Coordinates of C-alpha atoms in Angstrom, one line a residue:
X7 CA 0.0 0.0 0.0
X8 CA 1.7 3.5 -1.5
X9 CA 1.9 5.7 1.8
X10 CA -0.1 9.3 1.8
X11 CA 2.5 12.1 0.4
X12 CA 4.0 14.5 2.2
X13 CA 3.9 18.1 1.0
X14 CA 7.0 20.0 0.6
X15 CA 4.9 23.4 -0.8
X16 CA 1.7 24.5 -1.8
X17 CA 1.6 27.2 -4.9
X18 CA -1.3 28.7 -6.7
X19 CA -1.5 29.1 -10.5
X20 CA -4.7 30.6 -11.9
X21 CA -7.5 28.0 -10.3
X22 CA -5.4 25.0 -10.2
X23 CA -3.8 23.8 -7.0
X24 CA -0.1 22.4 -7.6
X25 CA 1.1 19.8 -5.5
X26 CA 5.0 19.4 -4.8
X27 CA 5.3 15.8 -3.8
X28 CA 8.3 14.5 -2.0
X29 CA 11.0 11.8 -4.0
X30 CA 10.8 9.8 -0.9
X31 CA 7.1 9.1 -0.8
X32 CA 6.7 8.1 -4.3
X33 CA 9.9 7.0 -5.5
X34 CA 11.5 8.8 -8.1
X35 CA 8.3 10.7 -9.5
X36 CA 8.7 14.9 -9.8
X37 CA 5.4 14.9 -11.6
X38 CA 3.2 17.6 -10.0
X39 CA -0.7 16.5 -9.0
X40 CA -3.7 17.8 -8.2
X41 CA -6.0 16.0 -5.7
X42 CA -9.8 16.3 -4.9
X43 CA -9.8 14.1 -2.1
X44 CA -8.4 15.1 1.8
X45 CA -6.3 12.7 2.7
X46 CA -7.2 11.9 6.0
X47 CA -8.3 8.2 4.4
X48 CA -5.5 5.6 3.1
X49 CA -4.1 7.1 -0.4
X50 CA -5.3 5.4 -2.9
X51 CA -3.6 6.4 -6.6
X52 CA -6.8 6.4 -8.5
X53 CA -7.5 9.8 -6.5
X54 CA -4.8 11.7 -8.0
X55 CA -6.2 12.7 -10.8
X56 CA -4.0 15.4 -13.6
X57 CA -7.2 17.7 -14.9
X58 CA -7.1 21.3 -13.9
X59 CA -9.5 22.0 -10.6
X60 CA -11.6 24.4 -12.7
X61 CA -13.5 25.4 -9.3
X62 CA -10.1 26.0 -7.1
X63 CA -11.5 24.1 -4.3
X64 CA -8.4 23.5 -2.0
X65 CA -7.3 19.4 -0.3
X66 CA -8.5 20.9 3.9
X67 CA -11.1 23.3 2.8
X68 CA -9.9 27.0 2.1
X69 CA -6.1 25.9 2.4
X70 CA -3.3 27.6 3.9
X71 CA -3.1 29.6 0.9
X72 CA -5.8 31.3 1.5
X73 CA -4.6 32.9 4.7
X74 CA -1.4 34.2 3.0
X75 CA -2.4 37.9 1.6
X76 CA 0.0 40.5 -0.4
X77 CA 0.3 43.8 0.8
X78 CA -1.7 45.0 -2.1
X79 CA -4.4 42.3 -1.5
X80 CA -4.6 43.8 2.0
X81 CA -4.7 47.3 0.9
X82 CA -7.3 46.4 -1.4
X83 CA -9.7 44.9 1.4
X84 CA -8.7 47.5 4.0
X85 CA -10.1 50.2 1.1
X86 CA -13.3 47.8 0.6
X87 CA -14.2 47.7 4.3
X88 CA -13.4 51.6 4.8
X89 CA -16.3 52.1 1.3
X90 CA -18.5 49.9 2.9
X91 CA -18.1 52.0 6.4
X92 CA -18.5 55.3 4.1
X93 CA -21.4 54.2 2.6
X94 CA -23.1 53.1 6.2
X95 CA -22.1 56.7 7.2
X96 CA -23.4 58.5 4.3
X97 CA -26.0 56.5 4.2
X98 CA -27.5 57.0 7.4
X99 CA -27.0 60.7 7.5
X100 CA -28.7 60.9 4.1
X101 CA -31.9 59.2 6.1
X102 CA -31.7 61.2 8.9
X103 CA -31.3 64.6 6.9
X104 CA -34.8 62.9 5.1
X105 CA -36.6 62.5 8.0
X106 CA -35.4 65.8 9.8
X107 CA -36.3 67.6 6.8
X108 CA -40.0 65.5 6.7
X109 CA -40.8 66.1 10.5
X110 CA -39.6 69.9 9.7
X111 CA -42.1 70.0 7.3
X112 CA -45.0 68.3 8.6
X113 CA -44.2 70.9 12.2
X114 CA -44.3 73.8 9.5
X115 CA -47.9 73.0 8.2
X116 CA -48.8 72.2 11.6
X117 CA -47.8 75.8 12.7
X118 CA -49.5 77.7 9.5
X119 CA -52.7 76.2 10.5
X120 CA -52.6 78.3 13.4
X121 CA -51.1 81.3 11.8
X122 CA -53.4 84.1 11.5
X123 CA -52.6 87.1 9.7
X124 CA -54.8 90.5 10.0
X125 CA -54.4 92.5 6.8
X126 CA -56.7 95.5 8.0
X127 CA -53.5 96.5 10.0
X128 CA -52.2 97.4 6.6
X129 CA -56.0 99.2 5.2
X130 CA -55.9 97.2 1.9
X131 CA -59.2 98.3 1.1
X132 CA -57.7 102.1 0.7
X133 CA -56.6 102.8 -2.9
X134 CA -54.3 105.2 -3.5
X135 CA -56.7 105.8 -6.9
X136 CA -59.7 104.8 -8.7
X137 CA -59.4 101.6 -10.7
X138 CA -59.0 102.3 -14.8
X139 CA -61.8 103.2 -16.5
X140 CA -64.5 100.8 -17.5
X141 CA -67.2 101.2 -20.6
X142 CA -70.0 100.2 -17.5
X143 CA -72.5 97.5 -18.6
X144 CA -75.1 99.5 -16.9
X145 CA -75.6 102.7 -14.9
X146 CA -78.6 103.1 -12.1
X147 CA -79.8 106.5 -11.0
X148 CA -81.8 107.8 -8.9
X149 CA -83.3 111.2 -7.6
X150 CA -83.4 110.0 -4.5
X151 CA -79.8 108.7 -3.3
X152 CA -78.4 111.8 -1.1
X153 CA -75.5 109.2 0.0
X154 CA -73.0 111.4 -1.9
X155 CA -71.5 108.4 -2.9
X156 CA -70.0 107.2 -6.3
X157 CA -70.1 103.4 -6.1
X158 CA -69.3 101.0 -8.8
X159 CA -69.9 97.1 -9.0
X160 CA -67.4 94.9 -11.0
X161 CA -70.1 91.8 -11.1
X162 CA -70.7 88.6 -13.0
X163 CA -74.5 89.1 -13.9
X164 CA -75.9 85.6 -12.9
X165 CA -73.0 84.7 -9.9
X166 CA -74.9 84.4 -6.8
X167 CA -72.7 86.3 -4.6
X168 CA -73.2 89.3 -7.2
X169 CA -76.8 89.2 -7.4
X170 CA -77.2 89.6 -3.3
X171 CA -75.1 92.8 -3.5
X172 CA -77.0 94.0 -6.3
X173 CA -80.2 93.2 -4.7
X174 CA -79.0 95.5 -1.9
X175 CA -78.4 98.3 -3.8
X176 CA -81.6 98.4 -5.7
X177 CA -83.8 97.8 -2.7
X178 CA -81.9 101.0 -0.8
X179 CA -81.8 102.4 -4.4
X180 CA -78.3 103.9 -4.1
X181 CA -76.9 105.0 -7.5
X182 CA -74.0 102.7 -8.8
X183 CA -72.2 101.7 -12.2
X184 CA -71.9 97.8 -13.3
X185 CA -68.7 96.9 -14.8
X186 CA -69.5 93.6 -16.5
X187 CA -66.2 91.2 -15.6
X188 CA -65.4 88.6 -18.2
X189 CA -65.6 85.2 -16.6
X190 CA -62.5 83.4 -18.4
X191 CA -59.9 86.2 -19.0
X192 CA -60.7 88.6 -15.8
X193 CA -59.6 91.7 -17.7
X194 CA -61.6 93.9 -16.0
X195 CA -60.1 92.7 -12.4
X196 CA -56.4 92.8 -13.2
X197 CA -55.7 96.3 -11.3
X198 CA -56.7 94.3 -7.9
X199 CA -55.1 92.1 -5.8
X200 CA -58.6 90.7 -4.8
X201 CA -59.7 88.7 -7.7
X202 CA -63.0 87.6 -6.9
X203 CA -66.8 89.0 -7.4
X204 CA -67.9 90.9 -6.3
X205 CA -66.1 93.7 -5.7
X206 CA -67.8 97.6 -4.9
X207 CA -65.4 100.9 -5.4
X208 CA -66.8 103.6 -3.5
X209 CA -65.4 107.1 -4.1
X210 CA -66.1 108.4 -0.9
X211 CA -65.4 111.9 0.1
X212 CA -61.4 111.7 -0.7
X213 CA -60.9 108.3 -0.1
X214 CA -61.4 105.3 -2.3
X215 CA -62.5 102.1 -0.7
X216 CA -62.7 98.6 -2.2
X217 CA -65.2 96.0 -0.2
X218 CA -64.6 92.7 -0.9
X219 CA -67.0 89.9 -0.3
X220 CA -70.8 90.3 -0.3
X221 CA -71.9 90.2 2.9
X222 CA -69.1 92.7 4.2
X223 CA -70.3 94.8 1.0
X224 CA -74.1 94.5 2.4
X225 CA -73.1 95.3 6.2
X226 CA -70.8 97.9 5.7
X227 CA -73.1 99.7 3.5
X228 CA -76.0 98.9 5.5
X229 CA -73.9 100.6 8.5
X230 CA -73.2 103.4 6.8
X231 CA -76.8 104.2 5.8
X232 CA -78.4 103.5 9.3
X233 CA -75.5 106.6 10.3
X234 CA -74.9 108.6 7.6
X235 CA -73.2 110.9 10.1
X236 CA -70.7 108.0 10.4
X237 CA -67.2 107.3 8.4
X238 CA -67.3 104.5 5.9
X239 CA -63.2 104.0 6.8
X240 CA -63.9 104.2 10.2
X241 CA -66.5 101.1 9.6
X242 CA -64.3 99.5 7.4
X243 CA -61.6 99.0 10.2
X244 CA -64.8 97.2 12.0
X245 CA -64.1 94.3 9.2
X246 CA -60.9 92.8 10.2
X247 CA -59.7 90.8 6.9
X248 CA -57.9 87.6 8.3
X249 CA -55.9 84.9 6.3
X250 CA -55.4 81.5 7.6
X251 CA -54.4 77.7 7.1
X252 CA -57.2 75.2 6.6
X253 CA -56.7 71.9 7.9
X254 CA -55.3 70.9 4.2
X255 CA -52.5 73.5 4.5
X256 CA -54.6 75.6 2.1
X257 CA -54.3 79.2 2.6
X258 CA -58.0 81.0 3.4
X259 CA -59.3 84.6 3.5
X260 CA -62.0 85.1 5.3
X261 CA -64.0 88.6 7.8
X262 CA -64.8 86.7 10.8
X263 CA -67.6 89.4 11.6
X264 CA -69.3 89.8 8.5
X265 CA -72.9 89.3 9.5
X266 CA -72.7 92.1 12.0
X267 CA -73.8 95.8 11.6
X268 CA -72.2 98.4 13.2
X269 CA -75.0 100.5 14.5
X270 CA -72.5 103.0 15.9
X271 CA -75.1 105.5 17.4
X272 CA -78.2 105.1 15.0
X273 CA -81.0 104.3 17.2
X274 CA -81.7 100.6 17.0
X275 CA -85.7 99.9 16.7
X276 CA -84.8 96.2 17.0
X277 CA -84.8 93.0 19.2
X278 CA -81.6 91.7 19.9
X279 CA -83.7 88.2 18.9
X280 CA -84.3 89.6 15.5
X281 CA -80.9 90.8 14.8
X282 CA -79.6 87.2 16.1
X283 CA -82.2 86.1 13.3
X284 CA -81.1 87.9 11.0
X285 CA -77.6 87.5 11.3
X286 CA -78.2 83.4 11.5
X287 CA -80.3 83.0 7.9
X288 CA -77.5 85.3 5.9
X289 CA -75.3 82.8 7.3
X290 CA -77.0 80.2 6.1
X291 CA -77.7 81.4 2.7
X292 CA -73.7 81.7 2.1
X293 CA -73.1 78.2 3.9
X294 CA -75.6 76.3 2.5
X295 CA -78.7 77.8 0.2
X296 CA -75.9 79.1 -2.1
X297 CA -74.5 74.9 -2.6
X298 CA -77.5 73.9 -3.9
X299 CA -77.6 76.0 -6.8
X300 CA -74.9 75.1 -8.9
X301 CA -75.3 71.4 -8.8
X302 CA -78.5 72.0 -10.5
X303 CA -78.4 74.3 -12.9
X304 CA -75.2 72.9 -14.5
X305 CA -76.9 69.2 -13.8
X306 CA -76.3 68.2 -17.2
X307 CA -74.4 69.3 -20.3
X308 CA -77.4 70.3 -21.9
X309 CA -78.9 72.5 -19.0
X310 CA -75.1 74.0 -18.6
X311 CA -75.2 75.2 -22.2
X312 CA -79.1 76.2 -21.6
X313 CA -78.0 78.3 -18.9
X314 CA -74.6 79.7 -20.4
X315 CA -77.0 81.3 -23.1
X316 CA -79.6 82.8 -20.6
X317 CA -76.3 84.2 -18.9
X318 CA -75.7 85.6 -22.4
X319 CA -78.8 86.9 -23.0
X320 CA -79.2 88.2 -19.4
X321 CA -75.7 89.6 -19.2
X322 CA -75.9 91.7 -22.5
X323 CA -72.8 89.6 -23.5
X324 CA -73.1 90.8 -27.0
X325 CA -73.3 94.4 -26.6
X326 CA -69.9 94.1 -23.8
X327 CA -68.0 91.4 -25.3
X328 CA -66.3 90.4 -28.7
X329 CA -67.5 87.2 -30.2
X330 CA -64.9 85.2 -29.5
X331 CA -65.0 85.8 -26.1
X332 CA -68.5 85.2 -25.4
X333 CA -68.5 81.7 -27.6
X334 CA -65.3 81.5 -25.7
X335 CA -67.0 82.0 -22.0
X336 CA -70.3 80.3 -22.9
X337 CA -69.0 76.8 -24.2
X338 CA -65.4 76.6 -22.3
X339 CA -67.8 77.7 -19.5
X340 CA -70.6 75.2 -19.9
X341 CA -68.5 72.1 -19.8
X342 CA -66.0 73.5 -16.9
X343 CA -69.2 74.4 -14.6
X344 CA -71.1 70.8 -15.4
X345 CA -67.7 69.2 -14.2
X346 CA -67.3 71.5 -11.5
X347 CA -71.3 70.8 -10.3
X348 CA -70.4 67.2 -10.0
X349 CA -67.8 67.7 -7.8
X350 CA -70.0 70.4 -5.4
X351 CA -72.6 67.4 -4.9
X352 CA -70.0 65.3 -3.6
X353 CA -68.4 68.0 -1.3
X354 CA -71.8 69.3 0.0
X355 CA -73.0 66.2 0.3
X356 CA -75.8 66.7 -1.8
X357 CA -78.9 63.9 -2.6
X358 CA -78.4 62.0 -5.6
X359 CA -81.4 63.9 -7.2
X360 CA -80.1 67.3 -6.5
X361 CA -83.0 69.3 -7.0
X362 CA -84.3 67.5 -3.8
X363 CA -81.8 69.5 -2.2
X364 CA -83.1 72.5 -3.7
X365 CA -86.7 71.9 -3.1
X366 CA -85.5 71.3 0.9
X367 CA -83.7 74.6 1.4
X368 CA -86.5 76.3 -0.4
X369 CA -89.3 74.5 2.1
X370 CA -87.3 75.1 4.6
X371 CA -86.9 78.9 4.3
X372 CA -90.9 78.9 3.7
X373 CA -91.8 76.9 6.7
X374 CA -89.6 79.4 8.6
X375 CA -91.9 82.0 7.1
X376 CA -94.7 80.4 7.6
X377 CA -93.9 80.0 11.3
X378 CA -93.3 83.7 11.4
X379 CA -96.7 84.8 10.4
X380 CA -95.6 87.6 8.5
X381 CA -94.9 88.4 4.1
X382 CA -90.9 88.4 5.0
X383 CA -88.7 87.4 7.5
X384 CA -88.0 91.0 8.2
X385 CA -92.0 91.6 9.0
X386 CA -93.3 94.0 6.7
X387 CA -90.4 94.5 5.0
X388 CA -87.2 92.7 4.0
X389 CA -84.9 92.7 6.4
X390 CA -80.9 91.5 5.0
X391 CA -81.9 87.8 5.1
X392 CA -84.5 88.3 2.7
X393 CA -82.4 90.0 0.2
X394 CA -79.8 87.8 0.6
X395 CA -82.3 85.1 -0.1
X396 CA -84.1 86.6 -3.1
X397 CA -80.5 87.7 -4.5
X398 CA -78.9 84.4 -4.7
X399 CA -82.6 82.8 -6.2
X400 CA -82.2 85.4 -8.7
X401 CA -79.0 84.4 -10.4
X402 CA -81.0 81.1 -11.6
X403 CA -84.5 82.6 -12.1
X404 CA -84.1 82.2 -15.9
X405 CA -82.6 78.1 -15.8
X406 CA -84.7 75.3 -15.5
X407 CA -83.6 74.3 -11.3
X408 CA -85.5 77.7 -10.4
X409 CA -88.4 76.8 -12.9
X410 CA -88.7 73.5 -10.9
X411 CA -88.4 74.9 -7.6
X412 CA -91.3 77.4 -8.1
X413 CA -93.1 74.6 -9.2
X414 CA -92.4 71.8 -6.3
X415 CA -92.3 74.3 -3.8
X416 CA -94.1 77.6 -2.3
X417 CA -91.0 79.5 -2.8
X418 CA -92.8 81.3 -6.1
X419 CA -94.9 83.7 -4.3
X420 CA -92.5 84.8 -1.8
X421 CA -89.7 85.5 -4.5
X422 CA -92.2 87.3 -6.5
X423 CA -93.2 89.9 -3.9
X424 CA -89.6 90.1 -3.1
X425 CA -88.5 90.9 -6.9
X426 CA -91.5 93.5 -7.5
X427 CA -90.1 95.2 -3.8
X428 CA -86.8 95.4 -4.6
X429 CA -87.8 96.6 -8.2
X430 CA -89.8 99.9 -6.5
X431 CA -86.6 100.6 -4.4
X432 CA -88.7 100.3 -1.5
X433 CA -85.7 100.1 1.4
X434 CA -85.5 103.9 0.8
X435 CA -88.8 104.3 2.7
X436 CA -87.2 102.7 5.9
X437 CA -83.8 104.8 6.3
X438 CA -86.2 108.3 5.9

């Protein structure tokens, strides 16, 4: 039985394993081998085999080859572990800059939300001078507004918000210009910062004042008229304009105070239960009444063409604006408004048939009547709620929700007594 060989050295080339063995264990061979076999079991010849070891698997595992490094094997690991270490460095810095910079963030919104800015500190709605000049879509007169004022109304002719102010100004029958404001290009608005309608200029005395937002339009007005000894700046300061964050992180305007009148020292012939009345249904007519409109008058594509063209007709689109702009305003209109109706319903929460939405508000509001005992919620006479009421119904009178509504509800009668009211000018009777 040949004894196992003993190894003199052990030498790498490429992947095979060459194996020095010794004269005196196998005679006079010098023939180098390569083995796949440890030789911890008797030596048999028919191991040794002369093939290359393709794989470079060593006799005892790794072999002690393995444990022998260059210096530039070593520099090369050393330089491997030091990236490796680099990269856990950088990388975690790189997270935590990433979630320093998220939770920065996410405080930041957190902290807008509560951020309140009041812009009356600043007396925005002072104009160093009168907006440009405007060819006015209509001018009312008459003999019997001693106001002194010059008031103008930049206006959408069927926006809701537009049609209350209006509503006011006719029923106190104060004298004022309409500037017609193109719905799509805005023209007439760009000398404001305020782009929203409406919008009244009053030249008064040697101030001009911009009032923004209807109901601050209505009470500041309405202030002014119950004291005409009063200062329309000095009730303007009354109307703090705030901006905040909503709970999206959406930046809001908003006059906290809107609904309130500033009596000053007119004498008041009112209950404080009636002016909390008051105050709650022009709330209500901005908050809610006002949501059910468009939903149903843009309800389909064909009633949001329909009513794009009474708009037109109503409007006097032709006589104010070039063609292309009113084909422009009534078609690019009609399909944004019947998208964006779709999209009210959902956010208001609206019934699937929205005109049963409609016909609630309206019963609603007639019940209240009704409960009342009297031809308006003001008594006798309108009172704000009323023409904040009537004004919004007006900007749909011509479209087929309001034809509905007068229909399925008892909302007709009252809205017509209302319109022929406001038509006389009546309100001038009550600040004599």
């Amino acid at each position: 039985m040949v004894a196992a060989p003993k190894f003199c050295r052990h030498l790498v080339k490429g992947r095979s394993v060459v194996c020095g063995i010794s004269q005196t264990s196998l005679g006079s061979a010098r023939q180098p081998w390569i083995l796949t076999t440890p030789l911890i079991q008797p030596w048999k010849p028919t191991l040794v085999i002369s093939s290359n070891f393709s794989k470079g698997v060593g006799l005892f595992g790794r072999g002690a080859d393995d444990k022998y490094k260059s210096e530039e094997e070593r520099s090369e690991e050393e330089t491997k572990k030091k990236g490796k270490k680099r990269k856990i460095i950088l990388g975690g810095l790189g997270g935590g800059i990433l979630l320093g910079a998220l939770i920065g963030y996410k405080t930041s919104q957190s902290s807008k939300k509560s951020q309140i800015i009041n812009d009356s500190l600043q007396k925005e709605y002072l104009l160093e001078s009168a907006p440009p000049l405007f060819s006015p879509a209509r001018t009312i007169r008459t003999d019997s507004d001693r106001t002194g004022l010059k008031v103008t109304l930049f206006q959408y002719q069927t926006c809701p918000f537009c049609c209350k102010a209006r509503a006011f100004l006719d029923y106190f029958g104060l004298n004022y210009d309409v500037i017609e404001v193109n719905s799509v290009l805005r023209t007439q608005m760009k000398w404001s910062k305020y782009k929203k309608v409406p919008v009244v200029v009053v030249e008064y005395k040697d101030k001009v004042i911009q009032i923004n937002d209807s109901s601050v339009i209505v009470s500041a007005l309405y202030s002014l008229l119950l004291d005409q000894n009063s200062n329309l700046e000095q009730i303007m300061d009354c109307y703090p304009s705030i901006r905040f964050y909503d709970s999206d992180g959406k930046e809001k305007q908003d006059i906290q105070n809107k609904y309130f009148l500033m009596y000053n020292e007119a004498k008041v012939n009112r209950t404080k239960e009636d002016i909390v009345e008051e105050r709650r249904w022009r709330r209500w007519t901005d908050d809610t009444l006002v949501h059910t409109l468009s939903p149903n008058v843009y309800r389909s594509p064909g009633e949001a063409l329909a009513a794009f063209q009474w708009f037109d007709e109503v409007g006097n689109w032709p006589n104010l604006f070039q063609a292309w702009e009113r084909y422009l305003v009534i078609y690019v209109g009609a399909i944004a408004m019947y998208l964006i109706g779709k999209r009210l319903k959902k956010r208001h929460n609206l019934k699937d048939d929205v005109r049963e939405s409609l016909y609630d508000e309206c019963n609603l509001w007639m019940k209240a009547l009704k409960k009342k005992g009297t031809p308006f919620m003001g008594g006798d006479s309108p009172n704000l709620a009323d023409l904040a009421v009537f004004g919004v119904l007006s900007a749909i009178e011509g479209c087929q929700a309001f034809k509905d509504a007068r229909e399925k509800t008892k909302i007709a009668s009252w809205f017509d007594l209302m319109k022929e009211t406001t038509q006389k000018r009546q309100g001038q009777l009550s600040l004599e």
